[in-house]
Coordinates of C-alpha atoms and ligand atoms in Angstrom, one line a residue:
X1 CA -107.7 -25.9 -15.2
X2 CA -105.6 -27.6 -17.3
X3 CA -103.4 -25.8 -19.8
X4 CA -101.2 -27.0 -23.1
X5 CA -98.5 -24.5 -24.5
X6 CA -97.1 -24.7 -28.0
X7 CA -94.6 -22.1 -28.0
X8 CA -93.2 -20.2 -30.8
X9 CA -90.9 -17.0 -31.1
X10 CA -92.7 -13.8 -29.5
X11 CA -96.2 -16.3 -29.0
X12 CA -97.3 -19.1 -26.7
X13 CA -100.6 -20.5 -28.1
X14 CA -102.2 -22.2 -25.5
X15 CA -105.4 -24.7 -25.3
X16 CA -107.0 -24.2 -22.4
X17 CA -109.7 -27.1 -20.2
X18 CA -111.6 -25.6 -17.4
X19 CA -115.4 -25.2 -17.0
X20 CA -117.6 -23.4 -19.3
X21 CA -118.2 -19.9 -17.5
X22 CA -115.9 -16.9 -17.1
X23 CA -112.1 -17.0 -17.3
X24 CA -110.0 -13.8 -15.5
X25 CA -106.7 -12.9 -16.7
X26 CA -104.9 -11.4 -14.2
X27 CA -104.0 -7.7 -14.6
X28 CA -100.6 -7.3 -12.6
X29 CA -98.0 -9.7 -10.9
X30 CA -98.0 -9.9 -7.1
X31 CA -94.7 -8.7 -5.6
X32 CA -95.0 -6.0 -8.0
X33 CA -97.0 -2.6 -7.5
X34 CA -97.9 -1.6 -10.8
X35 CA -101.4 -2.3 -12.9
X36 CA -99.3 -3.9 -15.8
X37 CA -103.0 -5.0 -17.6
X38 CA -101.5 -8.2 -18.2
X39 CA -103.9 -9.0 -20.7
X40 CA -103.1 -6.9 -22.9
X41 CA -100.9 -9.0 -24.5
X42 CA -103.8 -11.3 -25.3
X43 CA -103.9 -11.2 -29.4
X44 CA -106.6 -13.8 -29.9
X45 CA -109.2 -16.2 -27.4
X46 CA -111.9 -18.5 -28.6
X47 CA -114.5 -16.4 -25.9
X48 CA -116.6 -13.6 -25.2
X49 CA -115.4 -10.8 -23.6
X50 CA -117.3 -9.3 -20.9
X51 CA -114.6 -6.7 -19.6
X52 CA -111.1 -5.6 -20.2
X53 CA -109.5 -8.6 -18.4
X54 CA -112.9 -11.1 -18.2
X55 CA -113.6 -13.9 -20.7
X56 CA -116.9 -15.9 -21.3
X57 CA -115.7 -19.6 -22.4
X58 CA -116.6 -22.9 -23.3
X59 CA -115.1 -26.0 -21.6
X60 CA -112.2 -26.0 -24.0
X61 CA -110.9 -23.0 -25.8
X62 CA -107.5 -21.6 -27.5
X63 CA -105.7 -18.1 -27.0
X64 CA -102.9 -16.6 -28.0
X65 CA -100.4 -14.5 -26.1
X66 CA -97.8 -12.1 -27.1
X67 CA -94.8 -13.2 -25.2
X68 CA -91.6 -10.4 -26.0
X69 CA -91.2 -9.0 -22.5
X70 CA -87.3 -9.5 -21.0
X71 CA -89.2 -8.7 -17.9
X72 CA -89.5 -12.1 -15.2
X73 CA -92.7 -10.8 -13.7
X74 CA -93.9 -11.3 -17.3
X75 CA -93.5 -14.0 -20.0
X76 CA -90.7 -14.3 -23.0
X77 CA -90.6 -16.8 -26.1
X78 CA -87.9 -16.8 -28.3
X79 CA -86.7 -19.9 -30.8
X80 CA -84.5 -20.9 -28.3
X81 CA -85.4 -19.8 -24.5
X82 CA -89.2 -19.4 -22.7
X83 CA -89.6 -17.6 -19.4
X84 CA -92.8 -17.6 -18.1
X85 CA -94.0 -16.0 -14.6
X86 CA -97.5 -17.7 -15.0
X87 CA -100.2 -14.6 -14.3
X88 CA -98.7 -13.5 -17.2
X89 CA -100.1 -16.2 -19.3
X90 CA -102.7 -18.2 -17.8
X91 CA -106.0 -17.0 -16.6
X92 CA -107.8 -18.6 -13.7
X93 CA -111.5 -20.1 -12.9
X94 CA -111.9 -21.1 -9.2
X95 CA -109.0 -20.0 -6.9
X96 CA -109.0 -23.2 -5.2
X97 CA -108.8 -25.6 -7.9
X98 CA -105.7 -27.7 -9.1
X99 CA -104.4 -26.4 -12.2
X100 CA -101.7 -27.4 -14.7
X101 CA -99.5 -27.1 -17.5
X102 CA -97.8 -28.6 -20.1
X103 CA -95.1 -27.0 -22.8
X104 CA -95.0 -28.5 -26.0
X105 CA -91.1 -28.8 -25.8
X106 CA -88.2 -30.9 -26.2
X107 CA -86.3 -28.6 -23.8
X108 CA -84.8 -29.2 -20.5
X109 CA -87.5 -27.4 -18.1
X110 CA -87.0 -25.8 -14.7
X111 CA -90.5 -25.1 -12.1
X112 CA -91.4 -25.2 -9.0
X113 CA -94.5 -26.7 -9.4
X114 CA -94.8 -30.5 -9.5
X115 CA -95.1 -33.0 -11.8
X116 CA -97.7 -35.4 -12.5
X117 CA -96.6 -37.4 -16.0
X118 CA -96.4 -34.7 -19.1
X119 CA -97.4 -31.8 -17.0
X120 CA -96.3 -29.7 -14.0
X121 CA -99.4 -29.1 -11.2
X122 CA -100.1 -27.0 -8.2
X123 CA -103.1 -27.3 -6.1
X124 CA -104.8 -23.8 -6.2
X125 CA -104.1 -20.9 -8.5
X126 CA -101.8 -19.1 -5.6
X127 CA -99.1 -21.9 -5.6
X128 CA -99.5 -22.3 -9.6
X129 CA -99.2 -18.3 -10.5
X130 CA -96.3 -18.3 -7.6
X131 CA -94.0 -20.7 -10.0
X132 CA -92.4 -19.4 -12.8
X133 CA -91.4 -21.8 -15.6
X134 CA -88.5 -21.4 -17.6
X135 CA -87.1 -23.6 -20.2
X136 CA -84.6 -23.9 -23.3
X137 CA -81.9 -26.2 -24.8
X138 CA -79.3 -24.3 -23.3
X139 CA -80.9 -23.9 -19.7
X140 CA -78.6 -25.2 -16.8
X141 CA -79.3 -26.4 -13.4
X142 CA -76.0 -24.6 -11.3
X143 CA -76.3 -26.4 -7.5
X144 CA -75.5 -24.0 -5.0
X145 CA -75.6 -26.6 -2.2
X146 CA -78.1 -29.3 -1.2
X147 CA -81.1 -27.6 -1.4
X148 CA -80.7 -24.4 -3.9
X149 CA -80.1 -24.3 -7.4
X150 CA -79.5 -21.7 -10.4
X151 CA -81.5 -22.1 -13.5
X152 CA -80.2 -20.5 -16.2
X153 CA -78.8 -20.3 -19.6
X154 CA -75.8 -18.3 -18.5
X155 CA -72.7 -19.0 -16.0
X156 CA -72.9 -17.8 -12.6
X157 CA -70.2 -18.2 -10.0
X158 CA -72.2 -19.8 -6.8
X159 CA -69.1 -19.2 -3.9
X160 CA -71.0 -16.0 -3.4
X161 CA -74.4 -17.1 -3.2
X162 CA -73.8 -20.1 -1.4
X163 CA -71.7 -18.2 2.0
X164 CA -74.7 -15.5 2.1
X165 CA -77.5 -18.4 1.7
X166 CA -75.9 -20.2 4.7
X167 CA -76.2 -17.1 6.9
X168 CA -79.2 -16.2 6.2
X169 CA -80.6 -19.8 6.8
X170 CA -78.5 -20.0 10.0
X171 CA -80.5 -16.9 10.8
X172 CA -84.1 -18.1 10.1
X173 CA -83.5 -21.8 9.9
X174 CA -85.7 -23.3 7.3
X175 CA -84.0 -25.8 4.5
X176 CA -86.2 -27.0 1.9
X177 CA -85.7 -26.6 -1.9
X178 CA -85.6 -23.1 -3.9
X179 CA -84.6 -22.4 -7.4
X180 CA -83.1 -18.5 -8.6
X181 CA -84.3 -18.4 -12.3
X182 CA -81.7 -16.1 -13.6
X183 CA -80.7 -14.5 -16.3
X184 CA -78.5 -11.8 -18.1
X185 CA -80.0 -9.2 -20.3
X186 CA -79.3 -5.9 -21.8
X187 CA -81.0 -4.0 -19.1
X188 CA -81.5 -3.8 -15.3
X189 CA -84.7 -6.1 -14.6
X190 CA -83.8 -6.9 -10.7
X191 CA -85.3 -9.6 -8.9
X192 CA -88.8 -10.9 -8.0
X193 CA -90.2 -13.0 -5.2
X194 CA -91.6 -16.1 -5.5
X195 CA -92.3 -18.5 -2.4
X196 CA -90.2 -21.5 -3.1
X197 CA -88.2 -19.5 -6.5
X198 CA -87.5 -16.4 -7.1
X199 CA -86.5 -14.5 -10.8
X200 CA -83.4 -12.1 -11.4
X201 CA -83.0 -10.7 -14.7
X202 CA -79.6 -8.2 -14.6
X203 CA -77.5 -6.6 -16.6
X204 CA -74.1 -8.4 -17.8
X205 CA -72.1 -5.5 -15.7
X206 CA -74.5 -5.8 -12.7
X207 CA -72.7 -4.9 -9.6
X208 CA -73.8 -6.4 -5.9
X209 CA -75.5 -9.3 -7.5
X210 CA -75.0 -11.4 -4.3
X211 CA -77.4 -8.5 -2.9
X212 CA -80.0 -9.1 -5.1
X213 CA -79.8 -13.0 -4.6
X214 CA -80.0 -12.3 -0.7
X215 CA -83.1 -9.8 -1.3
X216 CA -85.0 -12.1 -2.8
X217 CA -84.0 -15.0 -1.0
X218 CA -85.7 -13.1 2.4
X219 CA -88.5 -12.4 1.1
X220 CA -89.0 -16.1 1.2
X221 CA -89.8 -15.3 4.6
X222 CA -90.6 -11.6 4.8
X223 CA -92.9 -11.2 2.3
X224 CA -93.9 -14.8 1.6
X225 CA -94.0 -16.6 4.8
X226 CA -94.9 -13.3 6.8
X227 CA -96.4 -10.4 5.5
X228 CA -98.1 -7.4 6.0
X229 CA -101.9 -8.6 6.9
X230 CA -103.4 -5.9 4.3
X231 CA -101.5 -7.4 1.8
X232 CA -104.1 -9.8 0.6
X233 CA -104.2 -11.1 -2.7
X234 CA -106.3 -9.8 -5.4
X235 CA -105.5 -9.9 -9.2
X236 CA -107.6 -7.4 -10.4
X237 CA -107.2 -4.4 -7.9
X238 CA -104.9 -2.8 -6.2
X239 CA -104.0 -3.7 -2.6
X240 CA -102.9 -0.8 -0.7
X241 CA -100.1 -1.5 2.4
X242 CA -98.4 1.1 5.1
X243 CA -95.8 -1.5 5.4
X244 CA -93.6 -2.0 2.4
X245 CA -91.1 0.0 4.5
X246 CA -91.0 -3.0 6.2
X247 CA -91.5 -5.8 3.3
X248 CA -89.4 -4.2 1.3
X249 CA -86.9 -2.2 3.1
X250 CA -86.4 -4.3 5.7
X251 CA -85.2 -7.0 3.7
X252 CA -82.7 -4.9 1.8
X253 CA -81.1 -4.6 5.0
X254 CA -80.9 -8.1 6.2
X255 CA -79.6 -8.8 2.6
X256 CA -77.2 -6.2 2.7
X257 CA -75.8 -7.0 6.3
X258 CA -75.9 -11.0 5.7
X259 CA -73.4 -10.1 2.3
X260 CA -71.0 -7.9 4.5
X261 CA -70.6 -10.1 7.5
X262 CA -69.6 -13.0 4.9
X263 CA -67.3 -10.8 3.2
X264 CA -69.6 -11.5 -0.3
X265 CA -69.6 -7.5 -1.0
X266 CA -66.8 -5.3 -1.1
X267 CA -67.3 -2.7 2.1
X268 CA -66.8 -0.2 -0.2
X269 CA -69.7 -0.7 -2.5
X270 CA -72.0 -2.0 0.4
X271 CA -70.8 1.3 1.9
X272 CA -71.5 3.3 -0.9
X273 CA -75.7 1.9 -0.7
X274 CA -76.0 2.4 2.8
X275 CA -74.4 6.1 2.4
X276 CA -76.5 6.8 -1.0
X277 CA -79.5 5.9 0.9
X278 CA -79.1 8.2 3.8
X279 CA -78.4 10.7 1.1
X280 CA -81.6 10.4 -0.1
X281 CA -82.7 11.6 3.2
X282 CA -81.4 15.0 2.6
X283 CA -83.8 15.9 -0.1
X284 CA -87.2 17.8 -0.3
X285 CA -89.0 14.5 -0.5
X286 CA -88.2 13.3 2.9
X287 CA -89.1 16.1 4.6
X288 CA -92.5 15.3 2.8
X289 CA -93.3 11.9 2.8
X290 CA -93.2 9.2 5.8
X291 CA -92.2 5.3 5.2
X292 CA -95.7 4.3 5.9
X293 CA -97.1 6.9 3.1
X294 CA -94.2 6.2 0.8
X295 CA -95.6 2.7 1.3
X296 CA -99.2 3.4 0.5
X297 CA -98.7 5.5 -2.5
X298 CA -96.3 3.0 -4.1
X299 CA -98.8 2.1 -7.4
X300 CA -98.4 6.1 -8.0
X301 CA -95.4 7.2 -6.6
X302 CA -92.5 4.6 -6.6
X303 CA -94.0 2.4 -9.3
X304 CA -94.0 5.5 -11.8
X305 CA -91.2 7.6 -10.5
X306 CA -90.6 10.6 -12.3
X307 CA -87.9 13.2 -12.4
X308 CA -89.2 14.7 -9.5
X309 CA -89.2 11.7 -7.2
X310 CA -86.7 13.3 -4.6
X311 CA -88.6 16.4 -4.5
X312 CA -92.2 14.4 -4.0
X313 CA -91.3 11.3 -2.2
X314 CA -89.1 8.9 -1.0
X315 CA -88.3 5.2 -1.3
X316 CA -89.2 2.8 1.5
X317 CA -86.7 0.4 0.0
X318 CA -84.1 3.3 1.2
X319 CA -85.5 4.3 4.4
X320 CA -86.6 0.8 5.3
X321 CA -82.6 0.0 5.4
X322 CA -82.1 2.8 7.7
X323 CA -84.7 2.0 10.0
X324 CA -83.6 -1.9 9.4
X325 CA -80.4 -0.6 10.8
X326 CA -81.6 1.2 13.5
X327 CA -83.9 -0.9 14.6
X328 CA -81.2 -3.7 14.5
X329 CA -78.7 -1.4 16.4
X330 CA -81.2 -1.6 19.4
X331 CA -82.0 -5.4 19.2
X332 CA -77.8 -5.8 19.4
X333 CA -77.8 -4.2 23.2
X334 CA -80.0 -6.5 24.5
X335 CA -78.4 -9.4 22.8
X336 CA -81.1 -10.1 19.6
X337 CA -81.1 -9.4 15.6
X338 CA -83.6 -7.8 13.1
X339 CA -83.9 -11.8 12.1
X340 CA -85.5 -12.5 15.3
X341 CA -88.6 -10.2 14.7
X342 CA -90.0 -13.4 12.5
X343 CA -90.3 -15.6 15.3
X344 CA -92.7 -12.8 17.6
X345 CA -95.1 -11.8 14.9
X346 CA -98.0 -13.5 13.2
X347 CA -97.7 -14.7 9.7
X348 CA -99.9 -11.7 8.9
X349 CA -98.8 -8.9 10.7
X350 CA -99.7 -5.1 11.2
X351 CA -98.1 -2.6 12.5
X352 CA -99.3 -3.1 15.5
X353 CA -97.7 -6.5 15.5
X354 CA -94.4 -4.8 15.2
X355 CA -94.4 -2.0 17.3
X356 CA -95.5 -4.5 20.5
X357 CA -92.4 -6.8 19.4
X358 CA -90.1 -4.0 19.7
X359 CA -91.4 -1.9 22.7
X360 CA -91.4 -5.2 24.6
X361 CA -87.6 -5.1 23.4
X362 CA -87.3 -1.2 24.9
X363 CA -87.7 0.3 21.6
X364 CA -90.4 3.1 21.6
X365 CA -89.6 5.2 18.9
X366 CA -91.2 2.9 15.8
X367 CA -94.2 4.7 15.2
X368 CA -92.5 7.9 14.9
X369 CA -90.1 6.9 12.5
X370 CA -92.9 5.4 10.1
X371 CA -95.5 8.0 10.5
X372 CA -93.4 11.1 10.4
X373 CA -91.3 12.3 7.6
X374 CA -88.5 9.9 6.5
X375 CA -86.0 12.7 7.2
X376 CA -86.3 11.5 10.8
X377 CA -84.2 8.4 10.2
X378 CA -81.0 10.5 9.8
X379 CA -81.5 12.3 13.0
X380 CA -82.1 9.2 14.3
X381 CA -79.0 7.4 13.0
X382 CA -76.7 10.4 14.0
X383 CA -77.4 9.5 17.6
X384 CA -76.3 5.7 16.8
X385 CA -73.6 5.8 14.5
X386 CA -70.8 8.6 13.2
X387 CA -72.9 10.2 10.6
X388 CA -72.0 13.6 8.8
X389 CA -73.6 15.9 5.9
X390 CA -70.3 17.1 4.4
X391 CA -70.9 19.8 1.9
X392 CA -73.3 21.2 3.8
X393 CA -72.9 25.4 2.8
X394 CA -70.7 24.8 -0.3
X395 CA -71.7 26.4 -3.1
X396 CA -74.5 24.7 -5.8
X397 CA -77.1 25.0 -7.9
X398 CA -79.1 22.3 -7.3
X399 CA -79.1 20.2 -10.6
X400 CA -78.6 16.3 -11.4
X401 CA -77.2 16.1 -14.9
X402 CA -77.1 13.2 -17.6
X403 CA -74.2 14.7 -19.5
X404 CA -75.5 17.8 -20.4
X405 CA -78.9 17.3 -19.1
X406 CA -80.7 18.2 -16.7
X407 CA -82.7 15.1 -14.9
X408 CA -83.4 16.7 -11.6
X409 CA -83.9 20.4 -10.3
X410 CA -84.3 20.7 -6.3
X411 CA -87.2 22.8 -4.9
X412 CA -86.4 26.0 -4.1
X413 CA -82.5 25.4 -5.1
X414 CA -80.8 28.6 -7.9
X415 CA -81.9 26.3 -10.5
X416 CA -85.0 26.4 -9.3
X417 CA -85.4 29.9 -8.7
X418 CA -83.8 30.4 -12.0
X419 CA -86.3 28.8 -13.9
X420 CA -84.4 25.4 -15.5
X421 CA -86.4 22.4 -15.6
X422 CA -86.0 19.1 -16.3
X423 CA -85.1 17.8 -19.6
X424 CA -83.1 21.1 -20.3
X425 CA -80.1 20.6 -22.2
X426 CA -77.4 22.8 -21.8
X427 CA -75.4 23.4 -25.0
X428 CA -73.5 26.3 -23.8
X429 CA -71.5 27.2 -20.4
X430 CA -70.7 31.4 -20.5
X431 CA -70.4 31.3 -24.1
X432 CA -68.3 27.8 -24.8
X433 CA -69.4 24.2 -24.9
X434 CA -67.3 23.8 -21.4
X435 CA -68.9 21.3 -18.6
X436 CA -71.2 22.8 -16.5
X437 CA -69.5 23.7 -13.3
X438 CA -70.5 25.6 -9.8
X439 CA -69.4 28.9 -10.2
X440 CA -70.7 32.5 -8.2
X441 CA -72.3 33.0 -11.9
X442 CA -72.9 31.5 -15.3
X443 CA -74.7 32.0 -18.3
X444 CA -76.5 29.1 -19.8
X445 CA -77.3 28.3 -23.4
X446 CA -80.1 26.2 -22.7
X447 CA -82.7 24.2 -25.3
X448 CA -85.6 23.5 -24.2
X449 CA -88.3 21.6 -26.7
X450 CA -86.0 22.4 -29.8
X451 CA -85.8 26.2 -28.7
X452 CA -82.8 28.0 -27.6
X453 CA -82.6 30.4 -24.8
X454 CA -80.3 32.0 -22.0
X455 CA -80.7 31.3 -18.7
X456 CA -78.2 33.1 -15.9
X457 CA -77.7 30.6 -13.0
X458 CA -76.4 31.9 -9.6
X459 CA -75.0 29.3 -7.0
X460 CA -76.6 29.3 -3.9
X461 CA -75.8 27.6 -0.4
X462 CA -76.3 23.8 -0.4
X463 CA -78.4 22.6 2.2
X464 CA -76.1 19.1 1.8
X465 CA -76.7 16.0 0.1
X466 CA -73.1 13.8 0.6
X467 CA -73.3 12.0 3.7
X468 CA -70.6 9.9 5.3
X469 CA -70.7 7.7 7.8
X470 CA -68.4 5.8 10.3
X471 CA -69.1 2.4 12.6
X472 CA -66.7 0.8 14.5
X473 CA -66.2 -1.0 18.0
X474 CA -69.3 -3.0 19.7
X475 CA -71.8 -2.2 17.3
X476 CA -69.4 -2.5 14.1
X477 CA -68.5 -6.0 15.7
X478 CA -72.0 -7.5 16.3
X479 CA -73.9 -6.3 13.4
X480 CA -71.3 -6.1 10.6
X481 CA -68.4 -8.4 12.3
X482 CA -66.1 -5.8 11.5
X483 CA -63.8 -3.7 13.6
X484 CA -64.7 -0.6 11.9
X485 CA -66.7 0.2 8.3
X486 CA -67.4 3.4 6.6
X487 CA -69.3 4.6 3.9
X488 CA -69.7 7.8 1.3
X489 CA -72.4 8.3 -0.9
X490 CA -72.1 9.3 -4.5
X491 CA -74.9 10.9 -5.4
X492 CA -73.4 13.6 -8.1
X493 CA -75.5 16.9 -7.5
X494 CA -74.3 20.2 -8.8
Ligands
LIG1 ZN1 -88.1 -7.1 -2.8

């Protein structure tokens, strides 16, 4: 199909060539586990609709799409700057045809995809929806080094970027071209993985950007190059996995551990993640959920998180960095990395796949840390690294505040038993408009829905939820290349 953009602010009309026959906008962005009904944003088509995302057309036809998200797995137009993450925008005919575009701009324009005179091309609709292209009369190309560049409008520091990049290609070896579309924004967009780009849309006081940039960077291999075999690709259902533990996880711990051993992060904030995501272990959630089922139930679970997340579940981005780091603790004793587990597995992989890889490596355990609950990765890190629950038996109630609301209550905690619930807001602490503090007892001026009410709260034994932990000598050395490194989570629960 052949495509021709004329962009304006908040639209991209578009005249469209294919075949007369049925067009299928896509209804979410691969790399992304949530039905986002993409075409939703269509406002007009020259077509028939047959269903909510299917269009009878003839050869040639004109749409219209709505084009205001800040998000880069969708599409933004303003008067001055267009992003577009292509299933966002253009439908597809035959998978396996040749497709291509042309924007109706004077602008500098950064893609992927190649060009062939006015337009940019890709061979089949994979490639061409895999190539975000972004564009404006301000847009820069920053070069990292020979082979990777930043697109943006904004400035970015590259030192960073460029000493984790050269680990992690030391690690898996592969140099070949790769642009990070980036931008600032007023909000916290992350990152999304594209085969030879990837997109990161972050807040102006982002911390651990260099994280982020590694992320994605891996998952041109984990995730693009190798993946879990029941990932296949479909844009109009979902596809379910057991092993975003792994995708996902996985390659937040390679990221994380390629940015400490250059020295890209500070320890402290690298040891604050590490710490925050044992944390997480602590809660009802983990004693609930396993990596393989936080995996599957992703398009419910992580995807729409509510405030009862660490009660229901628990993230496999968090527990796939533990088991990352444990699984990489015993590759280190017999002289491998994590990063070698890509060159023993097929390029679609099971579990199976896996768990031969690292039994042949005298690691039996796997399966039991992914099928049991996720709370089994901190008993299992205790026995490789210094790892302590420290306010274990203190006094609490059991609350996460937002100021003077409440955004989390534990099961079975005293603020469970005494009957707050989320979205509570306290107004009053024993009688005053003091911060809510752990005390034997306190009376609570609570609304709830507009109404007032008093609620006595009784602290209670915490079962522990601020984890510290401690690495040093051998292990320290040949995983983080430092003599010694701790970490303390900050996880503020009352
Ligand atoms: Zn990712």
């Amino acid at each position: 199909m052949l495509f021709d953009v004329f962009p304006r602010p908040r639209y991209l009309r578009v005249r469209a060539k294919g075949r007369e026959g049925v067009v299928i906008f896509p209804t979410y962005v691969p790399g992304s586990y949530l039905v986002r009904d993409l075409e939703r944003h269509l406002v007009d088509i020259e077509g028939i609709r047959i269903s909510k995302n299917r269009f009878y057309v003839r050869e040639e036809f004109w749409y219209t799409v709505y084009t205001s998200s800040k998000d880069q797995r969708e599409a933004l137009s303003t008067g001055n700057y267009i992003f577009v993450n292509p299933p966002a925008v253009f439908p597809f005919q035959d998978w396996n045809e040749k497709y291509c575009v042309r924007f109706h701009v004077d602008w500098p324009i950064h893609t992927t995809l190649r060009k062939e005179g006015e337009y940019y091309c890709s061979d089949d609709y994979e490639s061409f929806s895999d190539s975000p292209i972004q564009a404006s009369p301000d847009l820069k190309l920053v070069r990292i080094d020979d082979y990777h560049y930043v697109s943006s409008i904004d400035d970015l520091d590259p030192e960073k970027v460029r000493a984790v990049i050269r680990e992690i290609d030391d690690r898996l070896g592969q140099r070949a071209e790769y642009i990070f579309f980036f931008r600032r924004s007023d909000k916290n967009y992350g990152g999304i993985e594209h085969l030879k780009s990837s997109s990161i849309v972050v807040p102006w006081d982002r911390k651990d950007l260099v994280v982020l940039f590694a992320h994605e960077y891996l998952h041109r291999w984990n995730v693009k190059t190798f993946r879990p075999k029941d990932l296949e690709l479909d844009m109009e259902k979902e596809v379910l996995s057991d092993m975003l533990w792994f995708a996902e996880g996985v390659t937040d711990y390679m990221a994380l551990v390629s940015a400490v051993r250059v020295g890209a992060v500070s320890t402290e904030e690298a040891g604050k993640y590490l710490a925050n995501a044992m944390a997480k272990m602590t809660f009802p959630g983990a004693r609930r959920t396993s990596l393989a089922e936080a995996s599957r139930t992703t398009w419910i679970k992580y995807y729409k998180q509510d405030e009862n997340f660490l009660n229901s579940s628990v993230s496999y981005y968090d527990g796939g960095l533990l088991l990352g780091l444990i699984l990489d603790a015993h590759l280190t004793r017999v002289g491998e990395r994590i990063f070698n587990v890509f060159k023993n597995i097929p390029q679609r992989y099971t579990f199976d796949d896996l768990d031969r890889y690292f039994r042949a490596k005298g690691y039996v355990d796997l399966e039991r840390l992914v099928y049991s609950p996720a709370v089994s990765l901190l008993e299992e890190l205790k026995t490789l690294l210094d790892v302590s629950v420290v306010d274990q038996g203190i006094p609490y109630y059991g609350l996460m505040m937002d100021n003077n609301r409440v955004i989390f209550v534990e099961d079975d905690s005293p603020a469970d038993v005494s009957s707050i619930i989320p979205n509570d807001t306290i107004v009053g602490v024993d009688g005053t408009s003091r911060q809510l503090e752990v005390k034997d007892e306190v009376n609570l001026t609570i609304v709830r829905e507009g109404r007032l009410m008093n609620i006595k709260l009784r602290s209670g034994r915490s079962p522990g939820h601020k984890v510290r932990f401690r690495v040093r000598g051998e292990l320290s050395q040949a995983i983080f290349n430092l003599n010694e490194w701790f970490g303390e989570s900050n996880l503020s629960i009352l």
